[in-house]
Amino acid sequence: MSESNSFSVAPGTATGVGSMPGGDAREAAKTVTGSLETLPYLPELPGRGPGADMIGRTAGMLVEVFAHVEPSGWRIGDRPGRDTRRARSWLGEDLDALEEFTQGYEGTLKVSAVGPWTLAAALELRGGEAALNDAGACRDLAASLAEGLRNHLAEVRRRVPGARVALQLDEPSLTAVLRGQIRTASGYRTYRAVDRAVVEGALRDVVAVADGPVVVHSCAPGVPFALLRRAGVAGVSFDFSLLTEREDDAIGEAVEAGTTLFAGVVPGTDGPLSDPAGSVMGVRTLWRRLGLAPGTLAESVVVTPSCGLAGASPAYARRALEHCVRAARSLADNPE
């Protein structure tokens, strides 16, 4: 992994996953940039409705592939319609707000989009079945996504010229795609599992368009750490509470190979927060179990909420991000 594409972070870094509550782009950008000085991100505000959700937002980035909303979800169509225009308009609004609050910023800045396999599982073809059912459609979708992301990343760099732009690919359906667990339109059966080499190849092609580091996020159980590492991903973002000891070897190998872990340890919805050191206690325990040097902990782990914060209250979302910052600092100050 080249230096430009590795996720080198300052010890004790925290960030968010992507979504925030409410519909005010300026308020969300102000909260994120104010709370996260070392790794802010472009917020998503799905509460605004179709086109602001993660599938619709990414569909709006696609090149020469268009989608519109049907009662069953997003469906690929022939031409850009109202839903595509709305998605692009909201993304523009979000970028305007981010640009306003990142004047002079020179650190790493994270932007996110849905990855090729969750997109293929979510977007319907004209007949109503998922694009996942058609190998050719999956290839076309991945190519369109890669081109769209190239344009999006260039636009972010133009607006925040001092930033090093990192890309997060949201892949919550990735494990289900690999295991053949995505349900068909009827709900009575599932699509065939996609070959691991095909999954890895498409991810590698999309990762290659970014000239900064790429992190893949999944808040589902059974994140395929080894496959993601082979696809060239610099970081893996996951819900820490879903880890089992079965993943220990893959995580240990990933860390030793330089992969950054984005550990989701802070609840994404309103509730009491433990003390910051308590939130990362499990991360310290994992490190000891893997036999990794305590000194590498704070520079190998970024602390995040367990998933997006769209379902939280605005006050809790702000508290959760600030709590992540304090928990990350506690890892840096006391790795053991």
C-alpha positions as YAML, in Angstrom:
chain: A
units: angstrom
residues:
- id: 1
  name: MET
  ca: [0.00, 0.00, 0.00]
- id: 2
  name: SER
  ca: [1.59, 3.30, -1.05]
- id: 3
  name: GLU
  ca: [2.07, 6.04, 1.54]
- id: 4
  name: SER
  ca: [-0.50, 8.29, -0.21]
- id: 5
  name: ASN
  ca: [-3.09, 5.52, 0.02]
- id: 6
  name: SER
  ca: [-2.39, 4.40, 3.58]
- id: 7
  name: PHE
  ca: [-4.60, 5.75, 6.35]
- id: 8
  name: SER
  ca: [-1.92, 7.37, 8.48]
- id: 9
  name: VAL
  ca: [-3.75, 9.13, 11.32]
- id: 10
  name: ALA
  ca: [-2.54, 11.01, 14.34]
- id: 11
  name: PRO
  ca: [-2.73, 8.90, 17.53]
- id: 12
  name: GLY
  ca: [-6.07, 9.41, 19.23]
- id: 13
  name: THR
  ca: [-8.15, 10.22, 16.13]
- id: 14
  name: ALA
  ca: [-11.96, 9.99, 16.06]
- id: 15
  name: THR
  ca: [-14.50, 10.45, 13.27]
- id: 16
  name: GLY
  ca: [-18.14, 9.74, 12.42]
- id: 17
  name: VAL
  ca: [-19.60, 7.19, 10.04]
- id: 18
  name: GLY
  ca: [-21.68, 9.39, 7.75]
- id: 19
  name: SER
  ca: [-25.29, 10.17, 8.50]
- id: 20
  name: MET
  ca: [-26.54, 12.87, 10.85]
- id: 21
  name: PRO
  ca: [-30.05, 13.73, 12.10]
- id: 22
  name: GLY
  ca: [-32.22, 16.53, 10.75]
- id: 23
  name: GLY
  ca: [-32.24, 18.32, 7.41]
- id: 24
  name: ASP
  ca: [-30.06, 21.40, 7.89]
- id: 25
  name: ALA
  ca: [-26.81, 20.98, 5.91]
- id: 26
  name: ARG
  ca: [-25.09, 23.97, 7.52]
- id: 27
  name: GLU
  ca: [-25.91, 22.82, 11.04]
- id: 28
  name: ALA
  ca: [-24.63, 19.29, 10.30]
- id: 29
  name: ALA
  ca: [-21.40, 20.57, 8.73]
- id: 30
  name: LYS
  ca: [-20.86, 22.95, 11.65]
- id: 31
  name: THR
  ca: [-21.35, 20.13, 14.19]
- id: 32
  name: VAL
  ca: [-19.04, 17.71, 12.37]
- id: 33
  name: THR
  ca: [-16.21, 20.17, 11.70]
- id: 34
  name: GLY
  ca: [-16.52, 21.66, 15.20]
- id: 35
  name: SER
  ca: [-16.42, 18.29, 16.97]
- id: 36
  name: LEU
  ca: [-13.84, 16.48, 14.82]
- id: 37
  name: GLU
  ca: [-10.72, 18.55, 14.29]
- id: 38
  name: THR
  ca: [-8.49, 15.79, 12.92]
- id: 39
  name: LEU
  ca: [-10.87, 13.77, 10.72]
- id: 40
  name: PRO
  ca: [-14.07, 15.63, 9.78]
- id: 41
  name: TYR
  ca: [-16.39, 14.19, 7.12]
- id: 42
  name: LEU
  ca: [-19.10, 15.21, 4.67]
- id: 43
  name: PRO
  ca: [-22.38, 14.51, 6.51]
- id: 44
  name: GLU
  ca: [-25.38, 12.73, 4.95]
- id: 45
  name: LEU
  ca: [-28.89, 13.83, 5.98]
- id: 46
  name: PRO
  ca: [-31.29, 11.01, 5.00]
- id: 47
  name: GLY
  ca: [-34.10, 12.60, 7.01]
- id: 48
  name: ARG
  ca: [-34.72, 14.94, 4.06]
- id: 49
  name: GLY
  ca: [-36.20, 12.03, 2.10]
- id: 50
  name: PRO
  ca: [-35.46, 10.03, -1.10]
- id: 51
  name: GLY
  ca: [-32.26, 11.25, -2.74]
- id: 52
  name: ALA
  ca: [-30.69, 12.15, 0.59]
- id: 53
  name: ASP
  ca: [-30.63, 8.47, 1.67]
- id: 54
  name: MET
  ca: [-27.33, 6.71, 1.03]
- id: 55
  name: ILE
  ca: [-28.57, 4.72, -2.00]
- id: 56
  name: GLY
  ca: [-30.22, 7.74, -3.63]
- id: 57
  name: ARG
  ca: [-27.25, 10.00, -2.93]
- id: 58
  name: THR
  ca: [-24.84, 7.55, -4.56]
- id: 59
  name: ALA
  ca: [-27.25, 6.87, -7.45]
- id: 60
  name: GLY
  ca: [-27.08, 10.61, -8.13]
- id: 61
  name: MET
  ca: [-23.28, 10.34, -8.55]
- id: 62
  name: LEU
  ca: [-23.44, 7.59, -11.19]
- id: 63
  name: VAL
  ca: [-22.30, 8.36, -14.74]
- id: 64
  name: GLU
  ca: [-24.66, 7.36, -17.60]
- id: 65
  name: VAL
  ca: [-26.76, 5.25, -15.21]
- id: 66
  name: PHE
  ca: [-29.92, 6.84, -13.79]
- id: 67
  name: ALA
  ca: [-32.29, 5.75, -11.07]
- id: 68
  name: HIS
  ca: [-35.70, 6.83, -9.80]
- id: 69
  name: VAL
  ca: [-37.85, 5.95, -6.80]
- id: 70
  name: GLU
  ca: [-40.50, 3.23, -7.08]
- id: 71
  name: PRO
  ca: [-42.66, 2.02, -4.15]
- id: 72
  name: SER
  ca: [-40.23, -0.90, -3.79]
- id: 73
  name: GLY
  ca: [-37.09, 1.27, -3.77]
- id: 74
  name: TRP
  ca: [-34.62, 2.73, -6.26]
- id: 75
  name: ARG
  ca: [-34.88, 1.44, -9.84]
- id: 76
  name: ILE
  ca: [-32.57, 1.99, -12.81]
- id: 77
  name: GLY
  ca: [-34.26, 3.90, -15.66]
- id: 78
  name: ASP
  ca: [-33.44, 5.43, -19.06]
- id: 79
  name: ARG
  ca: [-32.88, 9.07, -18.22]
- id: 80
  name: PRO
  ca: [-32.28, 11.40, -15.28]
- id: 81
  name: GLY
  ca: [-35.56, 12.44, -13.69]
- id: 82
  name: ARG
  ca: [-36.75, 14.46, -10.72]
- id: 83
  name: ASP
  ca: [-35.25, 12.01, -8.17]
- id: 84
  name: THR
  ca: [-31.77, 12.22, -9.74]
- id: 85
  name: ARG
  ca: [-31.95, 16.03, -9.87]
- id: 86
  name: ARG
  ca: [-33.04, 16.15, -6.22]
- id: 87
  name: ALA
  ca: [-30.18, 13.87, -5.12]
- id: 88
  name: ARG
  ca: [-27.63, 16.00, -6.97]
- id: 89
  name: SER
  ca: [-29.10, 19.22, -5.62]
- id: 90
  name: TRP
  ca: [-28.88, 18.01, -2.01]
- id: 91
  name: LEU
  ca: [-25.31, 16.80, -2.49]
- id: 92
  name: GLY
  ca: [-24.46, 20.26, -3.86]
- id: 93
  name: GLU
  ca: [-26.06, 21.86, -0.81]
- id: 94
  name: ASP
  ca: [-24.03, 19.58, 1.50]
- id: 95
  name: LEU
  ca: [-20.80, 20.42, -0.35]
- id: 96
  name: ASP
  ca: [-21.55, 24.15, -0.11]
- id: 97
  name: ALA
  ca: [-21.96, 23.81, 3.67]
- id: 98
  name: LEU
  ca: [-18.80, 21.71, 4.03]
- id: 99
  name: GLU
  ca: [-16.80, 24.21, 1.97]
- id: 100
  name: GLU
  ca: [-18.01, 27.05, 4.22]
- id: 101
  name: PHE
  ca: [-16.85, 25.33, 7.42]
- id: 102
  name: THR
  ca: [-13.51, 23.95, 6.11]
- id: 103
  name: GLN
  ca: [-11.89, 27.21, 4.94]
- id: 104
  name: GLY
  ca: [-8.12, 26.76, 5.28]
- id: 105
  name: TYR
  ca: [-8.43, 23.14, 6.49]
- id: 106
  name: GLU
  ca: [-5.34, 21.06, 5.65]
- id: 107
  name: GLY
  ca: [-5.90, 17.65, 7.27]
- id: 108
  name: THR
  ca: [-7.67, 14.51, 6.08]
- id: 109
  name: LEU
  ca: [-11.32, 14.89, 5.10]
- id: 110
  name: LYS
  ca: [-13.62, 11.85, 4.66]
- id: 111
  name: VAL
  ca: [-16.41, 11.56, 2.10]
- id: 112
  name: SER
  ca: [-18.60, 8.51, 1.62]
- id: 113
  name: ALA
  ca: [-20.60, 6.67, -1.02]
- id: 114
  name: VAL
  ca: [-22.25, 3.27, -1.24]
- id: 115
  name: GLY
  ca: [-19.89, 0.56, -2.48]
- id: 116
  name: PRO
  ca: [-20.52, -1.49, -5.66]
- id: 117
  name: TRP
  ca: [-22.02, -4.58, -3.97]
- id: 118
  name: THR
  ca: [-24.47, -2.89, -1.62]
- id: 119
  name: LEU
  ca: [-25.49, -0.72, -4.60]
- id: 120
  name: ALA
  ca: [-26.03, -3.82, -6.78]
- id: 121
  name: ALA
  ca: [-28.11, -5.41, -4.00]
- id: 122
  name: ALA
  ca: [-30.25, -2.27, -3.57]
- id: 123
  name: LEU
  ca: [-30.82, -0.96, -7.11]
- id: 124
  name: GLU
  ca: [-33.54, -2.73, -9.11]
- id: 125
  name: LEU
  ca: [-33.43, -3.45, -12.82]
- id: 126
  name: ARG
  ca: [-36.48, -2.69, -14.96]
- id: 127
  name: GLY
  ca: [-38.09, -6.05, -14.16]
- id: 128
  name: GLY
  ca: [-37.91, -5.43, -10.42]
- id: 129
  name: GLU
  ca: [-35.07, -7.81, -9.53]
- id: 130
  name: ALA
  ca: [-31.83, -6.45, -8.06]
- id: 131
  name: ALA
  ca: [-28.91, -5.63, -10.33]
- id: 132
  name: LEU
  ca: [-27.10, -8.27, -8.25]
- id: 133
  name: ASN
  ca: [-28.99, -10.90, -10.28]
- id: 134
  name: ASP
  ca: [-27.20, -9.88, -13.50]
- id: 135
  name: ALA
  ca: [-23.40, -10.12, -13.74]
- id: 136
  name: GLY
  ca: [-23.28, -7.66, -16.65]
- id: 137
  name: ALA
  ca: [-25.38, -5.12, -14.73]
- id: 138
  name: CYS
  ca: [-23.00, -5.47, -11.75]
- id: 139
  name: ARG
  ca: [-20.01, -4.74, -13.99]
- id: 140
  name: ASP
  ca: [-21.71, -1.72, -15.57]
- id: 141
  name: LEU
  ca: [-22.73, -0.39, -12.17]
- id: 142
  name: ALA
  ca: [-19.21, -0.72, -10.73]
- id: 143
  name: ALA
  ca: [-17.74, 1.08, -13.78]
- id: 144
  name: SER
  ca: [-20.34, 3.87, -13.54]
- id: 145
  name: LEU
  ca: [-19.71, 4.22, -9.80]
- id: 146
  name: ALA
  ca: [-15.94, 4.41, -10.31]
- id: 147
  name: GLU
  ca: [-16.34, 7.20, -12.86]
- id: 148
  name: GLY
  ca: [-18.86, 9.05, -10.67]
- id: 149
  name: LEU
  ca: [-16.56, 8.82, -7.64]
- id: 150
  name: ARG
  ca: [-13.64, 10.14, -9.68]
- id: 151
  name: ASN
  ca: [-15.74, 13.24, -10.48]
- id: 152
  name: HIS
  ca: [-17.02, 13.58, -6.89]
- id: 153
  name: LEU
  ca: [-13.54, 13.36, -5.35]
- id: 154
  name: ALA
  ca: [-12.23, 15.96, -7.82]
- id: 155
  name: GLU
  ca: [-15.10, 18.29, -6.86]
- id: 156
  name: VAL
  ca: [-14.34, 17.88, -3.13]
- id: 157
  name: ARG
  ca: [-10.64, 18.60, -3.73]
- id: 158
  name: ARG
  ca: [-11.59, 21.72, -5.72]
- id: 159
  name: ARG
  ca: [-13.77, 23.00, -2.87]
- id: 160
  name: VAL
  ca: [-11.37, 22.11, -0.02]
- id: 161
  name: PRO
  ca: [-8.01, 22.42, -1.78]
- id: 162
  name: GLY
  ca: [-5.83, 21.93, 1.30]
- id: 163
  name: ALA
  ca: [-7.44, 18.65, 2.35]
- id: 164
  name: ARG
  ca: [-6.25, 15.11, 1.77]
- id: 165
  name: VAL
  ca: [-9.51, 13.45, 0.69]
- id: 166
  name: ALA
  ca: [-10.26, 9.95, 2.00]
- id: 167
  name: LEU
  ca: [-13.08, 7.86, 0.53]
- id: 168
  name: GLN
  ca: [-15.39, 5.64, 2.59]
- id: 169
  name: LEU
  ca: [-17.34, 2.95, 0.73]
- id: 170
  name: ASP
  ca: [-20.45, 1.88, 2.65]
- id: 171
  name: GLU
  ca: [-20.92, -1.87, 2.19]
- id: 172
  name: PRO
  ca: [-23.46, -3.08, 4.79]
- id: 173
  name: SER
  ca: [-24.70, -5.79, 2.36]
- id: 174
  name: LEU
  ca: [-21.25, -7.11, 1.43]
- id: 175
  name: THR
  ca: [-21.27, -10.15, 3.74]
- id: 176
  name: ALA
  ca: [-24.83, -11.07, 2.66]
- id: 177
  name: VAL
  ca: [-23.76, -10.82, -1.02]
- id: 178
  name: LEU
  ca: [-20.83, -13.18, -0.35]
- id: 179
  name: ARG
  ca: [-23.05, -15.64, 1.54]
- id: 180
  name: GLY
  ca: [-26.02, -15.60, -0.86]
- id: 181
  name: GLN
  ca: [-28.36, -14.03, 1.71]
- id: 182
  name: ILE
  ca: [-29.84, -11.15, -0.33]
- id: 183
  name: ARG
  ca: [-33.55, -11.79, -0.88]
- id: 184
  name: THR
  ca: [-35.21, -11.63, -4.29]
- id: 185
  name: ALA
  ca: [-38.10, -9.25, -5.07]
- id: 186
  name: SER
  ca: [-40.66, -11.92, -4.07]
- id: 187
  name: GLY
  ca: [-38.85, -12.51, -0.77]
- id: 188
  name: TYR
  ca: [-39.24, -16.27, -1.20]
- id: 189
  name: ARG
  ca: [-35.69, -17.04, -2.26]
- id: 190
  name: THR
  ca: [-32.23, -15.49, -2.24]
- id: 191
  name: TYR
  ca: [-29.82, -14.53, -5.02]
- id: 192
  name: ARG
  ca: [-26.88, -16.82, -5.63]
- id: 193
  name: ALA
  ca: [-23.72, -15.95, -3.67]
- id: 194
  name: VAL
  ca: [-21.25, -13.92, -5.76]
- id: 195
  name: ASP
  ca: [-17.82, -15.46, -6.23]
- id: 196
  name: ARG
  ca: [-15.28, -13.94, -3.82]
- id: 197
  name: ALA
  ca: [-12.80, -13.20, -6.62]
- id: 198
  name: VAL
  ca: [-15.48, -11.25, -8.53]
- id: 199
  name: VAL
  ca: [-16.42, -9.30, -5.40]
- id: 200
  name: GLU
  ca: [-12.78, -8.50, -4.68]
- id: 201
  name: GLY
  ca: [-12.09, -7.49, -8.29]
- id: 202
  name: ALA
  ca: [-14.97, -4.99, -8.45]
- id: 203
  name: LEU
  ca: [-13.95, -3.49, -5.11]
- id: 204
  name: ARG
  ca: [-10.34, -3.20, -6.27]
- id: 205
  name: ASP
  ca: [-11.43, -1.36, -9.45]
- id: 206
  name: VAL
  ca: [-13.50, 1.15, -7.44]
- id: 207
  name: VAL
  ca: [-10.77, 1.60, -4.79]
- id: 208
  name: ALA
  ca: [-8.26, 2.34, -7.59]
- id: 209
  name: VAL
  ca: [-10.00, 5.59, -8.64]
- id: 210
  name: ALA
  ca: [-9.23, 7.27, -5.31]
- id: 211
  name: ASP
  ca: [-5.84, 8.93, -5.07]
- id: 212
  name: GLY
  ca: [-6.16, 9.03, -1.28]
- id: 213
  name: PRO
  ca: [-6.90, 6.29, 1.27]
- id: 214
  name: VAL
  ca: [-10.10, 4.21, 1.09]
- id: 215
  name: VAL
  ca: [-11.97, 2.78, 4.07]
- id: 216
  name: VAL
  ca: [-14.85, 0.29, 3.76]
- id: 217
  name: HIS
  ca: [-17.64, 0.54, 6.33]
- id: 218
  name: SER
  ca: [-20.00, -2.29, 7.29]
- id: 219
  name: CYS
  ca: [-22.16, -2.39, 10.40]
- id: 220
  name: ALA
  ca: [-23.15, -6.03, 9.66]
- id: 221
  name: PRO
  ca: [-21.65, -9.11, 11.38]
- id: 222
  name: GLY
  ca: [-18.91, -11.10, 9.64]
- id: 223
  name: VAL
  ca: [-16.94, -8.28, 7.94]
- id: 224
  name: PRO
  ca: [-14.52, -9.94, 5.44]
- id: 225
  name: PHE
  ca: [-11.31, -8.29, 6.67]
- id: 226
  name: ALA
  ca: [-8.91, -10.38, 4.57]
- id: 227
  name: LEU
  ca: [-10.84, -9.85, 1.32]
- id: 228
  name: LEU
  ca: [-10.97, -6.08, 1.90]
- id: 229
  name: ARG
  ca: [-7.24, -5.96, 2.59]
- id: 230
  name: ARG
  ca: [-6.54, -7.80, -0.68]
- id: 231
  name: ALA
  ca: [-8.78, -5.33, -2.53]
- id: 232
  name: GLY
  ca: [-6.43, -2.52, -1.48]
- id: 233
  name: VAL
  ca: [-8.51, -0.97, 1.30]
- id: 234
  name: ALA
  ca: [-6.51, 1.12, 3.81]
- id: 235
  name: GLY
  ca: [-9.07, 0.98, 6.62]
- id: 236
  name: VAL
  ca: [-12.05, -1.09, 7.75]
- id: 237
  name: SER
  ca: [-14.93, 0.50, 9.69]
- id: 238
  name: PHE
  ca: [-17.21, -1.78, 11.71]
- id: 239
  name: ASP
  ca: [-19.55, -2.11, 14.69]
- id: 240
  name: PHE
  ca: [-17.16, -3.31, 17.41]
- id: 241
  name: SER
  ca: [-19.96, -5.00, 19.39]
- id: 242
  name: LEU
  ca: [-20.51, -7.50, 16.52]
- id: 243
  name: LEU
  ca: [-16.94, -8.84, 16.52]
- id: 244
  name: THR
  ca: [-16.36, -12.41, 17.65]
- id: 245
  name: GLU
  ca: [-13.10, -14.18, 18.45]
- id: 246
  name: ARG
  ca: [-13.46, -15.94, 15.07]
- id: 247
  name: GLU
  ca: [-12.29, -12.68, 13.47]
- id: 248
  name: ASP
  ca: [-9.17, -12.39, 15.66]
- id: 249
  name: ASP
  ca: [-6.68, -13.84, 13.17]
- id: 250
  name: ALA
  ca: [-7.97, -11.76, 10.25]
- id: 251
  name: ILE
  ca: [-7.91, -8.58, 12.36]
- id: 252
  name: GLY
  ca: [-4.41, -9.29, 13.66]
- id: 253
  name: GLU
  ca: [-3.12, -9.86, 10.11]
- id: 254
  name: ALA
  ca: [-4.85, -6.70, 8.89]
- id: 255
  name: VAL
  ca: [-3.31, -4.55, 11.63]
- id: 256
  name: GLU
  ca: [0.16, -6.02, 11.05]
- id: 257
  name: ALA
  ca: [-0.23, -5.26, 7.33]
- id: 258
  name: GLY
  ca: [-0.95, -1.60, 8.14]
- id: 259
  name: THR
  ca: [-4.76, -1.56, 7.92]
- id: 260
  name: THR
  ca: [-6.41, 1.07, 10.13]
- id: 261
  name: LEU
  ca: [-9.36, -0.13, 12.21]
- id: 262
  name: PHE
  ca: [-12.33, 2.23, 12.55]
- id: 263
  name: ALA
  ca: [-13.83, 0.80, 15.72]
- id: 264
  name: GLY
  ca: [-17.51, 1.65, 16.21]
- id: 265
  name: VAL
  ca: [-17.75, 1.67, 19.99]
- id: 266
  name: VAL
  ca: [-20.20, 4.51, 20.76]
- id: 267
  name: PRO
  ca: [-23.96, 3.77, 20.36]
- id: 268
  name: GLY
  ca: [-25.54, 5.44, 17.32]
- id: 269
  name: THR
  ca: [-28.88, 6.20, 18.98]
- id: 270
  name: ASP
  ca: [-29.79, 8.13, 22.14]
- id: 271
  name: GLY
  ca: [-28.85, 6.52, 25.41]
- id: 272
  name: PRO
  ca: [-26.48, 6.91, 28.34]
- id: 273
  name: LEU
  ca: [-22.78, 7.12, 27.47]
- id: 274
  name: SER
  ca: [-20.20, 5.39, 29.65]
- id: 275
  name: ASP
  ca: [-17.00, 7.16, 30.59]
- id: 276
  name: PRO
  ca: [-14.69, 7.58, 27.55]
- id: 277
  name: ALA
  ca: [-12.11, 5.05, 28.83]
- id: 278
  name: GLY
  ca: [-14.91, 2.50, 29.34]
- id: 279
  name: SER
  ca: [-16.04, 2.90, 25.71]
- id: 280
  name: VAL
  ca: [-12.66, 1.69, 24.41]
- id: 281
  name: MET
  ca: [-11.99, -0.96, 27.05]
- id: 282
  name: GLY
  ca: [-12.94, -3.71, 24.56]
- id: 283
  name: VAL
  ca: [-10.42, -2.37, 22.05]
- id: 284
  name: ARG
  ca: [-7.63, -2.61, 24.64]
- id: 285
  name: THR
  ca: [-8.76, -6.16, 25.50]
- id: 286
  name: LEU
  ca: [-8.69, -7.13, 21.81]
- id: 287
  name: TRP
  ca: [-5.16, -5.75, 21.48]
- id: 288
  name: ARG
  ca: [-3.94, -7.80, 24.43]
- id: 289
  name: ARG
  ca: [-5.68, -10.92, 23.08]
- id: 290
  name: LEU
  ca: [-3.98, -10.47, 19.70]
- id: 291
  name: GLY
  ca: [-0.58, -9.97, 21.37]
- id: 292
  name: LEU
  ca: [-0.10, -6.61, 19.60]
- id: 293
  name: ALA
  ca: [2.20, -3.96, 21.04]
- id: 294
  name: PRO
  ca: [0.22, -1.42, 23.14]
- id: 295
  name: GLY
  ca: [2.26, 1.38, 21.57]
- id: 296
  name: THR
  ca: [0.69, 0.74, 18.16]
- id: 297
  name: LEU
  ca: [-2.90, 0.91, 19.42]
- id: 298
  name: ALA
  ca: [-3.68, 4.64, 19.17]
- id: 299
  name: GLU
  ca: [-2.18, 4.99, 15.69]
- id: 300
  name: SER
  ca: [-3.93, 1.86, 14.34]
- id: 301
  name: VAL
  ca: [-7.44, 2.59, 15.66]
- id: 302
  name: VAL
  ca: [-9.86, 5.44, 14.87]
- id: 303
  name: VAL
  ca: [-12.81, 5.67, 17.28]
- id: 304
  name: THR
  ca: [-16.30, 6.09, 15.75]
- id: 305
  name: PRO
  ca: [-19.98, 5.61, 16.57]
- id: 306
  name: SER
  ca: [-21.19, 2.05, 15.88]
- id: 307
  name: CYS
  ca: [-23.09, 3.24, 12.76]
- id: 308
  name: GLY
  ca: [-24.57, 6.44, 11.32]
- id: 309
  name: LEU
  ca: [-26.27, 8.94, 13.62]
- id: 310
  name: ALA
  ca: [-29.40, 9.67, 11.52]
- id: 311
  name: GLY
  ca: [-31.63, 7.97, 14.11]
- id: 312
  name: ALA
  ca: [-30.28, 10.04, 17.02]
- id: 313
  name: SER
  ca: [-31.45, 13.40, 18.33]
- id: 314
  name: PRO
  ca: [-29.27, 16.35, 17.22]
- id: 315
  name: ALA
  ca: [-28.10, 16.89, 20.81]
- id: 316
  name: TYR
  ca: [-27.11, 13.22, 21.22]
- id: 317
  name: ALA
  ca: [-25.36, 13.18, 17.81]
- id: 318
  name: ARG
  ca: [-23.16, 16.08, 18.91]
- id: 319
  name: ARG
  ca: [-22.49, 14.40, 22.29]
- id: 320
  name: ALA
  ca: [-21.66, 11.08, 20.59]
- id: 321
  name: LEU
  ca: [-19.04, 12.69, 18.32]
- id: 322
  name: GLU
  ca: [-17.49, 14.56, 21.25]
- id: 323
  name: HIS
  ca: [-17.49, 11.32, 23.26]
- id: 324
  name: CYS
  ca: [-15.65, 9.55, 20.40]
- id: 325
  name: VAL
  ca: [-12.98, 12.28, 20.52]
- id: 326
  name: ARG
  ca: [-12.50, 11.84, 24.29]
- id: 327
  name: ALA
  ca: [-12.46, 8.03, 24.00]
- id: 328
  name: ALA
  ca: [-9.80, 8.21, 21.26]
- id: 329
  name: ARG
  ca: [-7.74, 10.53, 23.42]
- id: 330
  name: SER
  ca: [-7.97, 8.05, 26.28]
- id: 331
  name: LEU
  ca: [-6.57, 5.32, 23.98]
- id: 332
  name: ALA
  ca: [-3.65, 7.56, 23.08]
- id: 333
  name: ASP
  ca: [-2.96, 8.61, 26.68]
- id: 334
  name: ASN
  ca: [-3.30, 5.13, 28.16]
- id: 335
  name: PRO
  ca: [-3.03, 2.34, 25.54]
- id: 336
  name: GLU
  ca: [-2.71, -0.34, 28.22]
...
